[in-house]
PDB file of C-alpha atoms in Angstrom:
ATOM      1  CA  UNK A  84    -209.450   1.842  38.724  1.00  0.00           C
ATOM      2  CA  UNK A  85    -212.664   2.585  38.035  1.00  0.00           C
ATOM      3  CA  UNK A  86    -213.574  -1.255  39.508  1.00  0.00           C
ATOM      4  CA  UNK A  87    -212.002   0.408  43.264  1.00  0.00           C
ATOM      5  CA  UNK A  88    -213.585   3.840  42.979  1.00  0.00           C
ATOM      6  CA  UNK A  89    -216.526   2.505  44.977  1.00  0.00           C
ATOM      7  CA  UNK A  90    -214.904  -0.045  47.296  1.00  0.00           C
ATOM      8  CA  UNK A  91    -214.471   1.106  50.883  1.00  0.00           C
ATOM      9  CA  UNK A  92    -212.575  -2.119  51.669  1.00  0.00           C
ATOM     10  CA  UNK A  93    -209.225  -2.348  49.634  1.00  0.00           C
ATOM     11  CA  UNK A  94    -207.452  -5.671  51.015  1.00  0.00           C
ATOM     12  CA  UNK A  95    -204.346  -7.045  48.577  1.00  0.00           C
ATOM     13  CA  UNK A  96    -202.380  -9.506  51.151  1.00  0.00           C
ATOM     14  CA  UNK A  97    -199.679 -11.977  51.209  1.00  0.00           C
ATOM     15  CA  UNK A  98    -199.587 -11.868  47.285  1.00  0.00           C
ATOM     16  CA  UNK A  99    -196.015 -10.940  47.524  1.00  0.00           C
ATOM     17  CA  UNK A 100    -196.223  -7.029  45.836  1.00  0.00           C
ATOM     18  CA  UNK A 101    -193.138  -4.926  46.466  1.00  0.00           C
ATOM     19  CA  UNK A 102    -192.712  -1.244  46.566  1.00  0.00           C
ATOM     20  CA  UNK A 103    -192.786  -0.536  42.892  1.00  0.00           C
ATOM     21  CA  UNK A 104    -197.302  -2.040  43.350  1.00  0.00           C
ATOM     22  CA  UNK A 105    -197.504  -0.182  46.542  1.00  0.00           C
ATOM     23  CA  UNK A 106    -196.448   2.801  44.593  1.00  0.00           C
ATOM     24  CA  UNK A 107    -198.827   1.839  41.520  1.00  0.00           C
ATOM     25  CA  UNK A 108    -202.098   2.666  44.879  1.00  0.00           C
ATOM     26  CA  UNK A 109    -200.565   4.832  46.341  1.00  0.00           C
ATOM     27  CA  UNK A 110    -201.191   6.636  42.782  1.00  0.00           C
ATOM     28  CA  UNK A 111    -204.298   5.551  42.611  1.00  0.00           C
ATOM     29  CA  UNK A 112    -204.586   7.094  45.957  1.00  0.00           C
ATOM     30  CA  UNK A 113    -202.810  10.431  45.157  1.00  0.00           C
ATOM     31  CA  UNK A 114    -205.378  10.927  41.668  1.00  0.00           C
ATOM     32  CA  UNK A 115    -208.335  10.503  44.019  1.00  0.00           C
ATOM     33  CA  UNK A 116    -209.317   7.200  42.257  1.00  0.00           C
ATOM     34  CA  UNK A 117    -209.306   4.916  45.879  1.00  0.00           C
ATOM     35  CA  UNK A 118    -211.300   8.324  47.275  1.00  0.00           C
ATOM     36  CA  UNK A 119    -214.570   6.102  48.817  1.00  0.00           C
ATOM     37  CA  UNK A 120    -211.555   3.692  50.661  1.00  0.00           C
ATOM     38  CA  UNK A 121    -211.893   3.338  54.546  1.00  0.00           C
ATOM     39  CA  UNK A 122    -209.723   1.077  54.637  1.00  0.00           C
ATOM     40  CA  UNK A 123    -205.918   0.006  52.471  1.00  0.00           C
ATOM     41  CA  UNK A 124    -204.883  -3.269  54.415  1.00  0.00           C
ATOM     42  CA  UNK A 125    -201.335  -4.203  52.089  1.00  0.00           C
ATOM     43  CA  UNK A 126    -199.857  -6.957  54.787  1.00  0.00           C
ATOM     44  CA  UNK A 127    -197.510  -9.558  54.616  1.00  0.00           C
ATOM     45  CA  UNK A 128    -196.203  -7.973  51.153  1.00  0.00           C
ATOM     46  CA  UNK A 129    -192.864  -6.220  50.600  1.00  0.00           C
ATOM     47  CA  UNK A 130    -193.607  -3.011  50.515  1.00  0.00           C
ATOM     48  CA  UNK A 131    -190.646  -1.665  52.085  1.00  0.00           C
ATOM     49  CA  UNK A 132    -189.510   1.371  52.075  1.00  0.00           C
ATOM     50  CA  UNK A 133    -190.081   2.368  48.871  1.00  0.00           C
ATOM     51  CA  UNK A 134    -194.026   1.907  49.019  1.00  0.00           C
ATOM     52  CA  UNK A 135    -193.769   3.091  52.731  1.00  0.00           C
ATOM     53  CA  UNK A 136    -192.469   6.997  51.517  1.00  0.00           C
ATOM     54  CA  UNK A 137    -194.907   6.881  48.124  1.00  0.00           C
ATOM     55  CA  UNK A 138    -198.248   6.115  50.102  1.00  0.00           C
ATOM     56  CA  UNK A 139    -196.964   8.790  52.853  1.00  0.00           C
ATOM     57  CA  UNK A 140    -196.853  11.076  50.197  1.00  0.00           C
ATOM     58  CA  UNK A 141    -200.683  10.199  48.867  1.00  0.00           C
ATOM     59  CA  UNK A 142    -202.171  10.338  52.521  1.00  0.00           C
ATOM     60  CA  UNK A 143    -203.387  13.949  52.046  1.00  0.00           C
ATOM     61  CA  UNK A 144    -205.712  12.570  49.022  1.00  0.00           C
ATOM     62  CA  UNK A 145    -207.916   9.978  51.145  1.00  0.00           C
ATOM     63  CA  UNK A 146    -209.663  11.892  52.596  1.00  0.00           C
ATOM     64  CA  UNK A 147    -211.529   8.923  53.720  1.00  0.00           C
ATOM     65  CA  UNK A 148    -209.725   6.481  54.887  1.00  0.00           C
ATOM     66  CA  UNK A 149    -210.088   4.788  58.557  1.00  0.00           C
ATOM     67  CA  UNK A 150    -207.144   2.326  58.713  1.00  0.00           C
ATOM     68  CA  UNK A 151    -204.035   2.523  56.744  1.00  0.00           C
ATOM     69  CA  UNK A 152    -202.058  -1.439  57.433  1.00  0.00           C
ATOM     70  CA  UNK A 153    -198.839  -2.290  56.721  1.00  0.00           C
ATOM     71  CA  UNK A 154    -197.682  -5.351  58.583  1.00  0.00           C
ATOM     72  CA  UNK A 155    -194.694  -7.211  58.087  1.00  0.00           C
ATOM     73  CA  UNK A 156    -193.887  -5.747  54.451  1.00  0.00           C
ATOM     74  CA  UNK A 157    -190.379  -4.765  55.546  1.00  0.00           C
ATOM     75  CA  UNK A 158    -190.246  -0.870  56.554  1.00  0.00           C
ATOM     76  CA  UNK A 159    -187.209   0.462  57.881  1.00  0.00           C
ATOM     77  CA  UNK A 160    -186.176   3.589  59.293  1.00  0.00           C
ATOM     78  CA  UNK A 161    -186.790   5.902  55.618  1.00  0.00           C
ATOM     79  CA  UNK A 162    -190.201   4.499  54.982  1.00  0.00           C
ATOM     80  CA  UNK A 163    -191.990   4.796  59.198  1.00  0.00           C
ATOM     81  CA  UNK A 164    -189.943   8.334  59.034  1.00  0.00           C
ATOM     82  CA  UNK A 165    -191.919   9.337  56.277  1.00  0.00           C
ATOM     83  CA  UNK A 166    -195.687   7.944  57.522  1.00  0.00           C
ATOM     84  CA  UNK A 167    -194.665   9.742  60.723  1.00  0.00           C
ATOM     85  CA  UNK A 168    -194.386  12.821  59.572  1.00  0.00           C
ATOM     86  CA  UNK A 169    -197.267  12.400  56.817  1.00  0.00           C
ATOM     87  CA  UNK A 170    -200.005  11.376  59.821  1.00  0.00           C
ATOM     88  CA  UNK A 171    -198.304  14.813  61.802  1.00  0.00           C
ATOM     89  CA  UNK A 172    -198.610  17.486  59.111  1.00  0.00           C
ATOM     90  CA  UNK A 173    -201.300  19.479  58.675  1.00  0.00           C
ATOM     91  CA  UNK A 174    -203.114  17.958  55.946  1.00  0.00           C
ATOM     92  CA  UNK A 175    -203.288  14.947  56.853  1.00  0.00           C
ATOM     93  CA  UNK A 176    -206.562  13.062  56.861  1.00  0.00           C
ATOM     94  CA  UNK A 177    -208.564  14.062  60.117  1.00  0.00           C
ATOM     95  CA  UNK A 178    -210.252  10.704  59.694  1.00  0.00           C
ATOM     96  CA  UNK A 179    -207.231   8.849  59.834  1.00  0.00           C
ATOM     97  CA  UNK A 180    -207.698   6.559  62.791  1.00  0.00           C
ATOM     98  CA  UNK A 181    -205.156   3.994  62.637  1.00  0.00           C
ATOM     99  CA  UNK A 182    -201.565   3.074  61.248  1.00  0.00           C
ATOM    100  CA  UNK A 183    -200.925  -0.059  62.093  1.00  0.00           C
ATOM    101  CA  UNK A 184    -196.853  -1.122  61.354  1.00  0.00           C
ATOM    102  CA  UNK A 185    -196.318  -4.759  62.892  1.00  0.00           C
ATOM    103  CA  UNK A 186    -193.441  -6.558  62.094  1.00  0.00           C
ATOM    104  CA  UNK A 187    -191.990  -3.638  60.873  1.00  0.00           C
ATOM    105  CA  UNK A 188    -188.146  -3.399  59.683  1.00  0.00           C
ATOM    106  CA  UNK A 189    -187.203   0.091  61.264  1.00  0.00           C
ATOM    107  CA  UNK A 190    -185.038   0.371  64.291  1.00  0.00           C
ATOM    108  CA  UNK A 191    -185.858   2.402  67.801  1.00  0.00           C
ATOM    109  CA  UNK A 192    -184.744   5.316  66.441  1.00  0.00           C
ATOM    110  CA  UNK A 193    -187.463   6.034  64.015  1.00  0.00           C
TER     111      UNK A 193
END
């Protein structure tokens, strides 16, 4: 975690990660270890609903985060709903300007 402490941009793209790895990143976010991070990209992994929900729960502590990219991660209804609720919450980071979920697995209803 120490080597990420000063990183403004973190890109973990196409590593074959799943929900557990996304949850580990979320734990670091929730602990404030990624406080300076402005852009987090986990594109083309397998984050799914589990990882998306974990990231959503950690968003209030990501006070510098401007962009969160979760493209092509198999995020379904549960994950999209968790992220939408986190972004709409009173404690959502005001800095968050972009949440990218291209080619997700959610239904139109989510």
